[in-house]
PDB file of C-alpha atoms in Angstrom:
ATOM      1  CA  MET B  18      -5.658  -7.806 -11.738  1.00 68.00           C
ATOM      2  CA  CYS B  19      -2.958  -6.319  -9.523  1.00 77.00           C
ATOM      3  CA  GLY B  20       0.695  -7.241  -9.374  1.00 78.00           C
ATOM      4  CA  ILE B  21       2.211  -7.920  -5.960  1.00 81.00           C
ATOM      5  CA  SER B  22       5.812  -8.703  -5.085  1.00 80.00           C
ATOM      6  CA  GLY B  23       7.844  -8.628  -1.933  1.00 81.00           C
ATOM      7  CA  PHE B  24      10.976  -9.722  -0.137  1.00 80.00           C
ATOM      8  CA  ILE B  25      11.874 -10.231   3.495  1.00 82.00           C
ATOM      9  CA  GLY B  26      15.397 -11.150   4.474  1.00 79.00           C
ATOM     10  CA  LYS B  27      18.702 -10.039   5.889  1.00 79.00           C
ATOM     11  CA  LYS B  28      19.500  -8.207   2.677  1.00 73.00           C
ATOM     12  CA  VAL B  29      17.185  -7.720  -0.285  1.00 70.00           C
ATOM     13  CA  ASN B  30      18.926  -8.045  -3.650  1.00 71.00           C
ATOM     14  CA  LYS B  31      18.121  -4.668  -5.251  1.00 69.00           C
ATOM     15  CA  GLU B  32      18.676  -5.786  -8.836  1.00 75.00           C
ATOM     16  CA  LYS B  33      16.444  -8.862  -8.509  1.00 77.00           C
ATOM     17  CA  MET B  34      13.838  -6.719  -6.767  1.00 75.00           C
ATOM     18  CA  LYS B  35      13.900  -4.228  -9.630  1.00 75.00           C
ATOM     19  CA  VAL B  36      13.449  -6.968 -12.263  1.00 78.00           C
ATOM     20  CA  ILE B  37      10.511  -8.581 -10.451  1.00 77.00           C
ATOM     21  CA  VAL B  38       8.798  -5.256  -9.734  1.00 75.00           C
ATOM     22  CA  ILE B  39       9.099  -4.226 -13.387  1.00 76.00           C
ATOM     23  CA  MET B  40       7.756  -7.631 -14.523  1.00 76.00           C
ATOM     24  CA  ASN B  41       4.677  -7.019 -12.352  1.00 72.00           C
ATOM     25  CA  ASP B  42       4.125  -3.656 -14.014  1.00 69.00           C
ATOM     26  CA  THR B  43       1.793  -5.102 -16.650  1.00 68.00           C
ATOM     27  CA  ARG B  44      -0.602  -6.251 -13.930  1.00 69.00           C
ATOM     28  CA  GLY B  45      -1.839  -2.773 -12.981  1.00 68.00           C
ATOM     29  CA  LYS B  46      -2.034   0.509 -14.860  1.00 74.00           C
ATOM     30  CA  HIS B  47      -3.730   2.871 -12.401  1.00 77.00           C
ATOM     31  CA  SER B  48      -1.162   3.230  -9.642  1.00 81.00           C
ATOM     32  CA  CYS B  49       1.916   1.649  -8.167  1.00 81.00           C
ATOM     33  CA  GLY B  50       3.716   1.772  -4.882  1.00 84.00           C
ATOM     34  CA  LEU B  51       6.793   0.573  -3.110  1.00 83.00           C
ATOM     35  CA  TYR B  52       7.417   0.118   0.610  1.00 86.00           C
ATOM     36  CA  TYR B  53      10.815  -0.624   2.033  1.00 80.00           C
ATOM     37  CA  ASP B  54      12.156  -0.272   5.543  1.00 75.00           C
ATOM     38  CA  ASN B  55       9.529   2.248   6.745  1.00 78.00           C
ATOM     39  CA  LEU B  56       9.484   4.386   3.592  1.00 81.00           C
ATOM     40  CA  VAL B  57       6.658   4.380   1.064  1.00 84.00           C
ATOM     41  CA  PHE B  58       6.443   5.860  -2.437  1.00 81.00           C
ATOM     42  CA  TYR B  59       3.443   6.075  -4.781  1.00 82.00           C
ATOM     43  CA  GLY B  60       2.891   6.709  -8.482  1.00 78.00           C
ATOM     44  CA  VAL B  61      -0.521   7.393 -10.005  1.00 79.00           C
ATOM     45  CA  ASP B  62      -1.804   7.278 -13.607  1.00 71.00           C
ATOM     46  CA  ALA B  63       0.887   8.981 -15.743  1.00 66.00           C
ATOM     47  CA  ASN B  64       3.589   8.062 -13.191  1.00 65.00           C
ATOM     48  CA  SER B  65       2.277   4.555 -12.554  1.00 65.00           C
ATOM     49  CA  LYS B  66       4.525   2.642 -14.956  1.00 75.00           C
ATOM     50  CA  MET B  67       7.038   0.947 -12.688  1.00 73.00           C
ATOM     51  CA  PRO B  68      10.218   1.615 -14.731  1.00 74.00           C
ATOM     52  CA  ASP B  69       9.414   5.348 -14.900  1.00 75.00           C
ATOM     53  CA  PHE B  70       8.324   5.352 -11.261  1.00 74.00           C
ATOM     54  CA  LEU B  71      11.574   3.758 -10.083  1.00 73.00           C
ATOM     55  CA  THR B  72      13.632   6.217 -12.137  1.00 73.00           C
ATOM     56  CA  SER B  73      11.680   9.343 -11.173  1.00 73.00           C
ATOM     57  CA  HIS B  74      12.019   8.593  -7.472  1.00 68.00           C
ATOM     58  CA  GLN B  75      15.596   7.255  -7.859  1.00 65.00           C
ATOM     59  CA  ILE B  76      14.457   4.365  -5.720  1.00 68.00           C
ATOM     60  CA  PRO B  77      17.254   1.873  -6.460  1.00 60.00           C
ATOM     61  CA  ASN B  78      19.740   4.560  -5.363  1.00 66.00           C
ATOM     62  CA  LYS B  79      17.827   5.206  -2.124  1.00 64.00           C
ATOM     63  CA  LEU B  80      17.789   1.550  -1.134  1.00 66.00           C
ATOM     64  CA  LYS B  81      20.719   0.981   1.204  1.00 70.00           C
ATOM     65  CA  ASN B  82      20.404  -2.504   2.690  1.00 72.00           C
ATOM     66  CA  PRO B  83      16.649  -3.062   2.900  1.00 73.00           C
ATOM     67  CA  THR B  84      15.346  -6.076   4.789  1.00 79.00           C
ATOM     68  CA  ILE B  85      11.692  -5.692   3.756  1.00 82.00           C
ATOM     69  CA  MET B  86      10.340  -4.652   0.370  1.00 82.00           C
ATOM     70  CA  LEU B  87       6.721  -4.750  -0.789  1.00 85.00           C
ATOM     71  CA  ALA B  88       5.609  -3.543  -4.243  1.00 83.00           C
ATOM     72  CA  HIS B  89       2.188  -3.272  -5.864  1.00 83.00           C
ATOM     73  CA  SER B  90       0.875  -2.351  -9.321  1.00 82.00           C
ATOM     74  CA  ARG B  91      -2.821  -1.529  -9.013  1.00 80.00           C
ATOM     75  CA  SER B  92      -5.567  -2.147 -11.493  1.00 74.00           C
ATOM     76  CA  ALA B  93      -8.391  -0.279  -9.766  1.00 75.00           C
ATOM     77  CA  THR B  94     -11.654  -2.153  -9.339  1.00 72.00           C
ATOM     78  CA  MET B  95     -12.939   0.294  -6.734  1.00 72.00           C
ATOM     79  CA  GLY B  96     -12.093   3.857  -5.808  1.00 73.00           C
ATOM     80  CA  THR B  97     -10.352   6.589  -7.722  1.00 74.00           C
ATOM     81  CA  HIS B  98      -6.822   6.605  -9.111  1.00 76.00           C
ATOM     82  CA  THR B  99      -5.173   8.591  -6.325  1.00 77.00           C
ATOM     83  CA  LYS B 100      -2.203   8.289  -3.992  1.00 78.00           C
ATOM     84  CA  GLU B 101      -4.704   7.826  -1.157  1.00 80.00           C
ATOM     85  CA  ASN B 102      -6.026   4.642  -2.789  1.00 80.00           C
ATOM     86  CA  ALA B 103      -2.660   3.292  -3.969  1.00 83.00           C
ATOM     87  CA  HIS B 104      -0.974   0.259  -2.409  1.00 86.00           C
ATOM     88  CA  PRO B 105       0.933  -0.669  -0.300  1.00 89.00           C
ATOM     89  CA  ILE B 106      -1.648   0.616   2.138  1.00 89.00           C
ATOM     90  CA  THR B 107      -0.276   1.965   5.390  1.00 89.00           C
ATOM     91  CA  ILE B 108      -2.243   2.399   8.595  1.00 90.00           C
ATOM     92  CA  GLY B 109      -1.133   4.923  11.195  1.00 88.00           C
ATOM     93  CA  LEU B 110      -2.487   7.200  13.928  1.00 89.00           C
ATOM     94  CA  ASP B 111      -2.928  10.906  13.277  1.00 89.00           C
ATOM     95  CA  GLU B 112      -2.475  13.748  15.775  1.00 90.00           C
ATOM     96  CA  ASP B 113      -6.009  13.158  17.166  1.00 91.00           C
ATOM     97  CA  ASN B 114      -5.478   9.382  17.583  1.00 88.00           C
ATOM     98  CA  ASN B 115      -7.629   8.539  14.550  1.00 87.00           C
ATOM     99  CA  TYR B 116      -6.623   5.656  12.294  1.00 88.00           C
ATOM    100  CA  VAL B 117      -5.622   6.985   8.879  1.00 88.00           C
ATOM    101  CA  THR B 118      -4.226   5.434   5.726  1.00 88.00           C
ATOM    102  CA  ASN B 119      -1.405   6.273   3.325  1.00 84.00           C
ATOM    103  CA  ARG B 120       0.073   9.151   5.301  1.00 82.00           C
ATOM    104  CA  GLY B 121       3.817   8.947   4.777  1.00 78.00           C
ATOM    105  CA  ASP B 122       4.425  11.546   7.485  1.00 81.00           C
ATOM    106  CA  LEU B 123       3.229   9.213  10.269  1.00 83.00           C
ATOM    107  CA  PRO B 124       4.796   6.052  11.725  1.00 85.00           C
ATOM    108  CA  PHE B 125       3.179   2.955  10.246  1.00 87.00           C
ATOM    109  CA  LEU B 126       1.323   0.533  12.489  1.00 89.00           C
ATOM    110  CA  MET B 127       0.622  -1.819   9.584  1.00 89.00           C
ATOM    111  CA  VAL B 128       1.525  -2.099   5.906  1.00 91.00           C
ATOM    112  CA  GLY B 129      -0.246  -4.387   3.446  1.00 90.00           C
ATOM    113  CA  VAL B 130      -1.495  -5.035  -0.067  1.00 87.00           C
ATOM    114  CA  HIS B 131      -4.557  -6.774  -1.431  1.00 85.00           C
ATOM    115  CA  ASN B 132      -5.542  -8.232  -4.788  1.00 83.00           C
ATOM    116  CA  GLY B 133      -9.160  -8.857  -5.651  1.00 83.00           C
ATOM    117  CA  VAL B 134     -12.607  -7.536  -4.808  1.00 85.00           C
ATOM    118  CA  ILE B 135     -14.293  -7.767  -1.397  1.00 87.00           C
ATOM    119  CA  LYS B 136     -17.988  -7.466  -2.122  1.00 89.00           C
ATOM    120  CA  ASN B 137     -19.070  -7.216   1.521  1.00 91.00           C
ATOM    121  CA  TYR B 138     -16.572  -4.504   2.489  1.00 87.00           C
ATOM    122  CA  ILE B 139     -19.349  -2.164   3.689  1.00 87.00           C
ATOM    123  CA  ASP B 140     -20.525  -4.851   6.126  1.00 90.00           C
ATOM    124  CA  LEU B 141     -16.928  -5.396   7.237  1.00 87.00           C
ATOM    125  CA  ARG B 142     -16.500  -1.667   7.845  1.00 86.00           C
ATOM    126  CA  GLN B 143     -19.537  -1.758  10.161  1.00 87.00           C
ATOM    127  CA  ARG B 144     -17.627  -4.130  12.494  1.00 85.00           C
ATOM    128  CA  HIS B 145     -15.235  -1.314  13.400  1.00 86.00           C
ATOM    129  CA  LEU B 146     -17.222   1.753  12.357  1.00 82.00           C
ATOM    130  CA  LYS B 147     -16.066   3.719  15.387  1.00 82.00           C
ATOM    131  CA  GLU B 148     -12.397   3.202  14.458  1.00 85.00           C
ATOM    132  CA  LEU B 149     -12.568   3.144  10.639  1.00 81.00           C
ATOM    133  CA  ASP B 150     -13.376   6.594   9.298  1.00 79.00           C
ATOM    134  CA  ILE B 151     -15.756   6.248   6.340  1.00 71.00           C
ATOM    135  CA  VAL B 152     -13.888   8.850   4.292  1.00 71.00           C
ATOM    136  CA  ASP B 153     -10.429   7.361   4.823  1.00 80.00           C
ATOM    137  CA  PHE B 154     -11.401   3.670   4.765  1.00 84.00           C
ATOM    138  CA  ASN B 155     -13.400   4.051   1.553  1.00 82.00           C
ATOM    139  CA  ILE B 156     -12.251   1.083  -0.552  1.00 84.00           C
ATOM    140  CA  ASP B 157     -12.395  -2.640   0.066  1.00 87.00           C
ATOM    141  CA  SER B 158      -8.641  -3.143   0.507  1.00 87.00           C
ATOM    142  CA  LYS B 159      -8.411  -0.494   3.220  1.00 88.00           C
ATOM    143  CA  VAL B 160     -11.407  -1.953   5.052  1.00 89.00           C
ATOM    144  CA  LEU B 161      -9.891  -5.449   4.879  1.00 90.00           C
ATOM    145  CA  LEU B 162      -6.542  -4.301   6.270  1.00 89.00           C
ATOM    146  CA  GLY B 163      -8.258  -2.131   8.879  1.00 89.00           C
ATOM    147  CA  ASN B 164     -10.250  -5.136  10.088  1.00 88.00           C
ATOM    148  CA  ILE B 165      -7.169  -7.347  10.211  1.00 89.00           C
ATOM    149  CA  PHE B 166      -5.324  -4.674  12.192  1.00 88.00           C
ATOM    150  CA  LEU B 167      -8.180  -4.107  14.675  1.00 87.00           C
ATOM    151  CA  GLU B 168      -9.208  -7.742  15.262  1.00 82.00           C
ATOM    152  CA  LYS B 169      -8.183  -8.934  18.705  1.00 67.00           C
ATOM    153  CA  ASP B 170      -7.653 -12.622  17.822  1.00 58.00           C
TER     154      ASP B 170
END
């Protein structure tokens, strides 16, 4: 079971954020991630314990006055333990106008997290097969967020 936490507001309290994110750490051992104000950081396996992750990236020091923060501790039910499969999942456009995920070098069109298993994710991927690259959108959470992003209404 994954751990998800987030804040949206005029000013996120960094110390409260840190406490809540660390409390969620026990919910996922395979990877962790943190998104705030258009920056995203990931930790995988050995660097997936949230206290170590926050320290190694000096994240509390980097936070100036964030207005949005989204954190995730992943317990993988599908896919490998890699940065590419870590959450928060970001969706962006690459140089060839293809939708791609978890590329920190591109502007984000959408950021999201998911907890649970989507058993029909292959069927969902078929709805937007032209847009959702099978290699990049290879786990259920990415397919779910890709579908939400691409749905017209």
